[in-house]
Tab-separated table of C-alpha atoms and ligand atoms in Angstrom:
chain	number	residue	atom	x	y	z
A	1	MET	CA	9.303	-22.913	-7.010
A	2	GLY	CA	11.950	-20.797	-5.248
A	3	VAL	CA	11.325	-18.316	-2.484
A	4	ARG	CA	8.410	-15.938	-3.186
A	5	HIS	CA	8.759	-12.203	-2.606
A	6	PHE	CA	6.053	-9.533	-2.441
A	7	LEU	CA	7.638	-6.518	-4.130
A	8	THR	CA	4.580	-5.339	-6.063
A	9	LEU	CA	1.002	-6.653	-6.318
A	10	SER	CA	2.080	-8.323	-9.566
A	11	SER	CA	4.503	-10.567	-7.630
A	12	LEU	CA	1.447	-12.762	-6.942
A	13	CYS	CA	-1.355	-13.821	-9.274
A	14	GLY	CA	-4.941	-12.684	-8.862
A	15	ASP	CA	-6.089	-15.953	-7.282
A	16	GLU	CA	-3.270	-15.825	-4.733
A	17	LEU	CA	-4.132	-12.240	-3.817
A	18	LEU	CA	-7.810	-13.129	-3.488
A	19	SER	CA	-6.963	-16.075	-1.231
A	20	ILE	CA	-4.906	-13.730	0.987
A	21	ILE	CA	-7.815	-11.293	1.196
A	22	GLN	CA	-10.238	-14.123	2.047
A	23	ARG	CA	-7.889	-15.470	4.718
A	24	ALA	CA	-7.539	-11.914	6.097
A	25	ALA	CA	-11.308	-11.778	6.626
A	26	ILE	CA	-11.085	-14.989	8.714
A	27	LEU	CA	-8.110	-13.676	10.695
A	28	LYS	CA	-10.039	-10.457	11.339
A	29	LYS	CA	-12.944	-12.428	12.790
A	30	GLN	CA	-10.513	-14.359	15.013
A	31	PHE	CA	-8.913	-11.070	16.119
A	32	ILE	CA	-12.312	-9.661	17.123
A	33	GLU	CA	-13.075	-12.842	19.084
A	34	LYS	CA	-9.538	-12.838	20.572
A	35	ASN	CA	-9.228	-16.395	19.341
A	36	PHE	CA	-5.748	-16.456	17.817
A	37	GLU	CA	-4.270	-19.255	15.683
A	38	THR	CA	-0.506	-19.340	16.227
A	39	THR	CA	0.367	-20.392	12.699
A	40	LEU	CA	3.768	-18.637	12.731
A	41	LYS	CA	5.076	-19.896	16.071
A	42	ASN	CA	8.825	-19.263	16.473
A	43	ARG	CA	9.000	-17.447	13.142
A	44	VAL	CA	10.776	-14.080	13.090
A	45	LEU	CA	10.185	-11.145	10.767
A	46	GLY	CA	12.832	-8.452	10.334
A	47	MET	CA	11.506	-4.976	9.494
A	48	ILE	CA	13.967	-2.532	7.948
A	49	PHE	CA	12.689	1.034	7.778
A	50	GLU	CA	14.644	3.636	5.812
A	51	LYS	CA	11.612	5.966	6.093
A	52	SER	CA	9.132	6.797	8.895
A	53	SER	CA	6.075	4.654	9.629
A	54	THR	CA	3.233	4.235	12.089
A	55	ARG	CA	0.759	1.800	10.486
A	56	THR	CA	3.161	-0.458	8.634
A	57	ARG	CA	5.432	-0.992	11.592
A	58	VAL	CA	2.679	-1.545	14.150
A	59	SER	CA	0.566	-3.806	11.933
A	60	PHE	CA	3.483	-6.084	11.036
A	61	GLU	CA	4.781	-6.194	14.608
A	62	ALA	CA	1.372	-6.805	16.211
A	63	GLY	CA	0.524	-9.297	13.455
A	64	MET	CA	3.605	-11.411	14.075
A	65	ALA	CA	2.943	-11.412	17.832
A	66	GLN	CA	-0.664	-12.507	17.303
A	67	LEU	CA	0.430	-15.345	15.014
A	68	GLY	CA	2.841	-16.630	17.673
A	69	GLY	CA	5.985	-15.230	16.089
A	70	HIS	CA	8.131	-12.192	16.671
A	71	ALA	CA	9.221	-9.064	14.781
A	72	ILE	CA	12.445	-7.065	14.998
A	73	TYR	CA	12.394	-3.368	14.147
A	74	LEU	CA	15.415	-1.804	12.454
A	75	ALA	CA	15.009	1.984	12.462
A	76	PRO	CA	16.165	4.405	9.718
A	77	THR	CA	19.256	5.052	11.811
A	78	GLY	CA	21.064	2.713	14.168
A	79	SER	CA	21.768	-0.298	11.952
A	80	GLN	CA	24.847	-0.656	9.747
A	81	ILE	CA	22.695	-0.033	6.646
A	82	SER	CA	22.507	3.673	7.457
A	83	ARG	CA	26.316	3.640	7.832
A	84	GLY	CA	26.725	2.270	4.330
A	85	GLU	CA	26.894	-1.531	4.673
A	86	PRO	CA	25.852	-2.819	1.230
A	87	LEU	CA	22.258	-4.021	0.947
A	88	GLU	CA	23.477	-7.242	-0.655
A	89	ASP	CA	25.546	-8.033	2.437
A	90	THR	CA	22.708	-7.172	4.811
A	91	ALA	CA	20.314	-9.371	2.847
A	92	ARG	CA	22.666	-12.361	2.957
A	93	VAL	CA	23.299	-11.960	6.684
A	94	LEU	CA	19.703	-11.352	7.769
A	95	SER	CA	18.277	-14.163	5.678
A	96	ARG	CA	20.430	-16.584	7.696
A	97	MET	CA	18.711	-15.421	10.889
A	98	LEU	CA	15.169	-14.513	9.934
A	99	ASP	CA	12.174	-16.140	8.243
A	100	CYS	CA	10.987	-13.054	6.370
A	101	ILE	CA	12.179	-9.482	5.821
A	102	MET	CA	10.080	-6.365	5.246
A	103	LEU	CA	11.876	-3.394	3.723
A	104	ARG	CA	10.614	0.200	3.462
A	105	THR	CA	12.961	2.182	1.288
A	106	PHE	CA	13.451	4.854	-1.362
A	107	ALA	CA	14.298	3.609	-4.904
A	108	HIS	CA	12.376	0.442	-5.774
A	109	GLU	CA	15.579	-0.934	-7.241
A	110	ARG	CA	16.944	-1.207	-3.669
A	111	LEU	CA	14.167	-3.679	-2.849
A	112	GLU	CA	14.819	-5.694	-5.994
A	113	ARG	CA	18.515	-5.853	-5.200
A	114	PHE	CA	17.799	-6.826	-1.600
A	115	ALA	CA	15.414	-9.583	-2.707
A	116	MET	CA	17.943	-10.952	-5.166
A	117	TYR	CA	20.348	-11.654	-2.311
A	118	SER	CA	17.791	-12.825	0.258
A	119	ASP	CA	17.060	-16.515	0.803
A	120	VAL	CA	13.832	-15.668	2.647
A	121	PRO	CA	10.713	-13.834	1.400
A	122	VAL	CA	11.066	-10.061	1.108
A	123	ILE	CA	8.019	-7.816	1.495
A	124	ASN	CA	7.807	-4.277	0.104
A	125	GLY	CA	6.738	-2.102	3.045
A	126	LEU	CA	6.690	0.886	0.623
A	127	SER	CA	9.158	2.131	-1.950
A	128	ASP	CA	9.179	5.314	-4.024
A	129	SER	CA	7.357	3.320	-6.719
A	130	TYR	CA	4.881	0.971	-4.998
A	131	HIS	CA	2.969	0.310	-1.759
A	132	PRO	CA	1.390	-3.128	-2.358
A	133	CYS	CA	0.623	-3.927	1.314
A	134	GLN	CA	-1.715	-0.933	1.420
A	135	LEU	CA	-3.625	-2.264	-1.579
A	136	LEU	CA	-4.318	-5.573	0.158
A	137	ALA	CA	-5.992	-3.604	2.953
A	138	ASP	CA	-7.847	-1.332	0.534
A	139	MET	CA	-9.203	-4.288	-1.453
A	140	LEU	CA	-10.384	-6.056	1.736
A	141	THR	CA	-12.060	-2.831	2.875
A	142	TYR	CA	-13.903	-2.375	-0.419
A	143	TYR	CA	-14.992	-6.007	-0.353
A	144	GLU	CA	-16.309	-5.702	3.220
A	145	GLU	CA	-18.239	-2.519	2.484
A	146	ARG	CA	-19.531	-3.116	-1.045
A	147	GLY	CA	-18.641	-6.623	-2.266
A	148	SER	CA	-16.621	-7.288	-5.427
A	149	ILE	CA	-14.729	-4.370	-6.970
A	150	GLN	CA	-14.803	-6.005	-10.415
A	151	GLY	CA	-16.241	-3.635	-13.014
A	152	LYS	CA	-16.420	-0.701	-10.568
A	153	LYS	CA	-15.113	2.786	-11.275
A	154	VAL	CA	-12.295	4.077	-9.063
A	155	VAL	CA	-10.974	7.644	-9.251
A	156	TRP	CA	-7.484	8.502	-8.059
A	157	LEU	CA	-6.869	12.189	-7.350
A	158	GLY	CA	-3.496	13.870	-6.902
A	159	ASP	CA	0.025	12.636	-7.427
A	160	GLY	CA	0.927	9.767	-9.781
A	161	ASN	CA	2.948	8.287	-6.931
A	162	ASN	CA	3.692	4.914	-5.299
A	163	MET	CA	0.083	4.446	-4.151
A	164	CYS	CA	-1.219	5.421	-7.580
A	165	HIS	CA	1.077	2.829	-9.206
A	166	SER	CA	-0.201	0.131	-6.871
A	167	TYR	CA	-3.791	1.105	-7.748
A	168	MET	CA	-2.846	0.725	-11.428
A	169	ASN	CA	-1.634	-2.804	-10.771
A	170	ALA	CA	-4.774	-3.510	-8.752
A	171	ALA	CA	-7.016	-2.291	-11.601
A	172	ARG	CA	-5.414	-4.807	-13.946
A	173	ILE	CA	-5.485	-7.676	-11.453
A	174	PHE	CA	-8.957	-7.114	-9.954
A	175	ASP	CA	-10.522	-5.841	-13.189
A	176	PHE	CA	-11.795	-2.390	-12.256
A	177	LYS	CA	-11.676	0.893	-14.156
A	178	LEU	CA	-9.206	3.435	-12.755
A	179	ILE	CA	-9.340	7.099	-13.753
A	180	ILE	CA	-6.320	9.105	-12.634
A	181	ALA	CA	-6.802	12.847	-12.171
A	182	CYS	CA	-3.379	14.394	-11.707
A	183	PRO	CA	-1.855	17.744	-12.668
A	184	GLU	CA	0.409	17.779	-15.711
A	185	GLY	CA	3.962	16.866	-14.774
A	186	PHE	CA	2.822	14.471	-12.034
A	187	ASP	CA	1.687	11.557	-14.178
A	188	PRO	CA	2.320	7.982	-13.102
A	189	ASP	CA	5.069	5.942	-14.744
A	190	ALA	CA	4.566	5.864	-18.523
A	191	ARG	CA	5.548	2.211	-18.904
A	192	LEU	CA	3.111	1.102	-16.229
A	193	LEU	CA	0.424	3.222	-17.857
A	194	GLU	CA	1.070	1.486	-21.172
A	195	ALA	CA	0.964	-1.943	-19.509
A	196	THR	CA	-2.322	-1.191	-17.716
A	197	LYS	CA	-4.014	0.959	-20.365
A	198	ALA	CA	-6.921	-1.444	-20.825
A	199	PHE	CA	-7.950	-0.584	-17.238
A	200	VAL	CA	-6.389	2.823	-16.538
A	201	SER	CA	-6.710	6.287	-18.076
A	202	ILE	CA	-5.763	9.870	-17.223
A	203	GLU	CA	-8.329	12.687	-17.058
A	204	ARG	CA	-6.980	16.126	-16.089
A	205	ASP	CA	-10.385	17.516	-15.093
A	206	PRO	CA	-11.004	16.255	-11.545
A	207	LYS	CA	-14.787	16.575	-11.700
A	208	LYS	CA	-15.040	14.775	-15.014
A	209	ALA	CA	-12.759	12.065	-13.625
A	210	ALA	CA	-14.922	11.666	-10.528
A	211	LYS	CA	-18.243	11.406	-12.366
A	212	ASN	CA	-20.152	8.304	-11.207
A	213	ALA	CA	-17.156	6.878	-9.339
A	214	ASP	CA	-17.722	4.070	-6.824
A	215	LEU	CA	-14.494	4.686	-4.929
A	216	VAL	CA	-12.510	7.914	-4.442
A	217	VAL	CA	-8.861	7.623	-3.412
A	218	THR	CA	-6.189	10.187	-2.716
A	219	ASP	CA	-2.855	10.499	-0.935
A	220	VAL	CA	-0.489	13.217	0.235
A	221	TRP	CA	0.776	15.631	-2.407
A	222	ALA	CA	4.410	15.338	-1.270
A	223	SER	CA	5.499	11.826	-0.355
A	224	MET	CA	8.303	10.913	2.024
A	225	GLY	CA	11.526	12.156	0.470
A	226	GLN	CA	9.734	15.046	-1.343
A	227	GLU	CA	9.327	17.317	1.672
A	228	ALA	CA	11.297	20.144	0.025
A	229	GLU	CA	8.742	20.315	-2.820
A	230	GLN	CA	5.742	20.585	-0.471
A	231	ALA	CA	5.035	24.333	-0.932
A	232	GLN	CA	5.317	24.407	-4.722
A	233	ARG	CA	3.224	21.258	-5.053
A	234	ILE	CA	0.286	22.669	-3.039
A	235	GLU	CA	-0.399	25.315	-5.670
A	236	LYS	CA	-0.515	22.800	-8.533
A	237	PHE	CA	-2.510	20.182	-6.643
A	238	LEU	CA	-5.187	22.372	-5.043
A	239	PRO	CA	-7.735	21.803	-7.878
A	240	TYR	CA	-7.445	18.069	-7.111
A	241	GLN	CA	-8.506	18.320	-3.467
A	242	VAL	CA	-11.177	15.832	-2.415
A	243	ASN	CA	-13.899	18.015	-0.872
A	244	ALA	CA	-17.706	18.257	-0.802
A	245	ASP	CA	-17.753	19.770	-4.302
A	246	LEU	CA	-15.837	16.829	-5.737
A	247	MET	CA	-17.864	14.278	-3.767
A	248	ALA	CA	-21.029	15.749	-5.313
A	249	CYS	CA	-19.905	14.231	-8.662
A	250	VAL	CA	-19.473	10.644	-7.485
A	251	ASN	CA	-22.096	7.942	-6.939
A	252	ALA	CA	-24.242	8.426	-3.832
A	253	ASP	CA	-22.875	5.258	-2.237
A	254	ALA	CA	-19.224	5.887	-3.204
A	255	LEU	CA	-16.542	5.286	-0.592
A	256	PHE	CA	-13.526	7.458	0.230
A	257	MET	CA	-10.117	5.910	1.004
A	258	HIS	CA	-6.708	7.336	1.939
A	259	CYS	CA	-3.694	5.294	3.026
A	260	LEU	CA	-2.877	7.873	5.754
A	261	PRO	CA	-1.249	9.896	7.170
A	262	ALA	CA	-3.614	12.573	5.752
A	263	HIS	CA	-3.251	16.339	5.602
A	264	ARG	CA	-6.703	17.802	6.265
A	265	GLY	CA	-7.222	20.923	4.156
A	266	GLU	CA	-4.688	19.811	1.530
A	267	GLU	CA	-5.452	16.649	-0.454
A	268	VAL	CA	-8.715	16.080	1.447
A	269	SER	CA	-11.075	18.343	3.380
A	270	ALA	CA	-11.688	17.526	7.035
A	271	ALA	CA	-15.396	17.094	6.226
A	272	VAL	CA	-14.700	14.310	3.718
A	273	LEU	CA	-11.980	12.560	5.726
A	274	ASP	CA	-14.166	12.515	8.830
A	275	GLY	CA	-17.439	12.163	6.915
A	276	SER	CA	-19.848	9.284	6.390
A	277	GLN	CA	-18.392	8.064	3.071
A	278	SER	CA	-14.880	7.793	4.504
A	279	VAL	CA	-13.698	4.300	5.458
A	280	VAL	CA	-10.132	5.308	6.288
A	281	TRP	CA	-10.132	3.896	9.841
A	282	ALA	CA	-11.382	0.482	8.734
A	283	GLU	CA	-8.869	0.661	5.875
A	284	ALA	CA	-5.977	1.343	8.276
A	285	GLY	CA	-7.142	-1.387	10.656
A	286	ASN	CA	-7.252	-3.872	7.804
A	287	ARG	CA	-3.496	-3.497	7.341
A	288	LEU	CA	-3.165	-5.827	10.335
A	289	HIS	CA	-5.339	-8.611	8.993
A	290	THR	CA	-4.192	-8.567	5.364
A	291	GLN	CA	-0.506	-8.540	6.314
A	292	LYS	CA	-1.018	-11.452	8.702
A	293	ALA	CA	-2.560	-13.372	5.799
A	294	LEU	CA	0.331	-12.302	3.556
A	295	LEU	CA	2.895	-13.501	6.116
A	296	GLU	CA	1.136	-16.858	6.393
A	297	PHE	CA	1.066	-17.159	2.602
A	298	LEU	CA	4.769	-16.409	2.214
A	299	LEU	CA	5.987	-18.432	5.199
A	300	GLN	CA	3.887	-21.577	5.111
B	401	CP	N1	-0.226	3.930	5.141
B	401	CP	C1	0.992	3.679	5.651
B	401	CP	O1	1.792	2.909	5.118
B	401	CP	O2	1.231	4.307	6.838
B	401	CP	P1	2.625	4.411	7.609
B	401	CP	O3	3.518	5.306	6.815
B	401	CP	O4	2.249	4.994	8.936
B	401	CP	O5	3.222	3.044	7.751
B	402	NVA	N1	2.782	8.329	-0.869
B	402	NVA	C1	3.055	8.307	0.544
B	402	NVA	C2	2.425	7.123	1.195
B	402	NVA	C3	2.625	7.036	2.676
B	402	NVA	C4	2.056	5.798	3.300
B	402	NVA	C5	4.551	8.343	0.770
B	402	NVA	O1	5.278	7.631	0.077
B	402	NVA	O2	5.005	9.074	1.648
């Protein structure tokens, strides 16, 4: 088999994803004990960011260091990419120097094009369409807190965005039921909805959607690149805020997740984000462990 990329969750099969999540749990234990295995000694990851990041950058960079390797950060400005050097050329050059490349970009097609010209594994660090690395962390977090997610009910509230699309893929792969509560005009991709319809449905009424849910997930109402739409979106999305009223509809032991950064008072109330059902800090921390396991999987 040729080089493997991780552009969406569907780039890997369910068993491969589960093995990454299981390995992440072991790496997490080693991290807590400060007992590191340097499985990626002398390996170098390049990280190209065309958008901002805190968690993705730090988790990949710290992860490579802990595994005995190194990471190089290319910021949204400063490299020749931002001055117009074709992605295809950058991919061919960098894959002669690096062992793996993470790209955070706008159109998903940019990632696909980059991967086509790269001789080393390419990881999607977020595109306008998908954020698969976040899902690895979310699935580990659910597993740690509640066990298997198979057969559970997950409610997504807000925009049918990149995170929502990755949840749709996760529903199909990990066999859970996903109800998407989004305002009209902000539906997820129709083709993906068709492909995942055995696991995913849309319910406009947020409270109906949330009824008896085991996991509640939301994200910002205006993603990176949509800043100009922020004000007009707030009005349409307000009924989809995750607050105490909404949480009253879900199962008593339901969890709340958010990929962060969060806007308290917009998509989620401060009381929910900082409340007892919220696992957002564990979720963010798990980015480190799941991405280390992903890097090992792709590089070994
Ligand atoms: N959740 C997430 O990807 O965060 P960053 O944008 O900070 O990387
Ligand atoms: N949907 C958000 C996720 C940020 C991690 C965005 O794309 O900005």
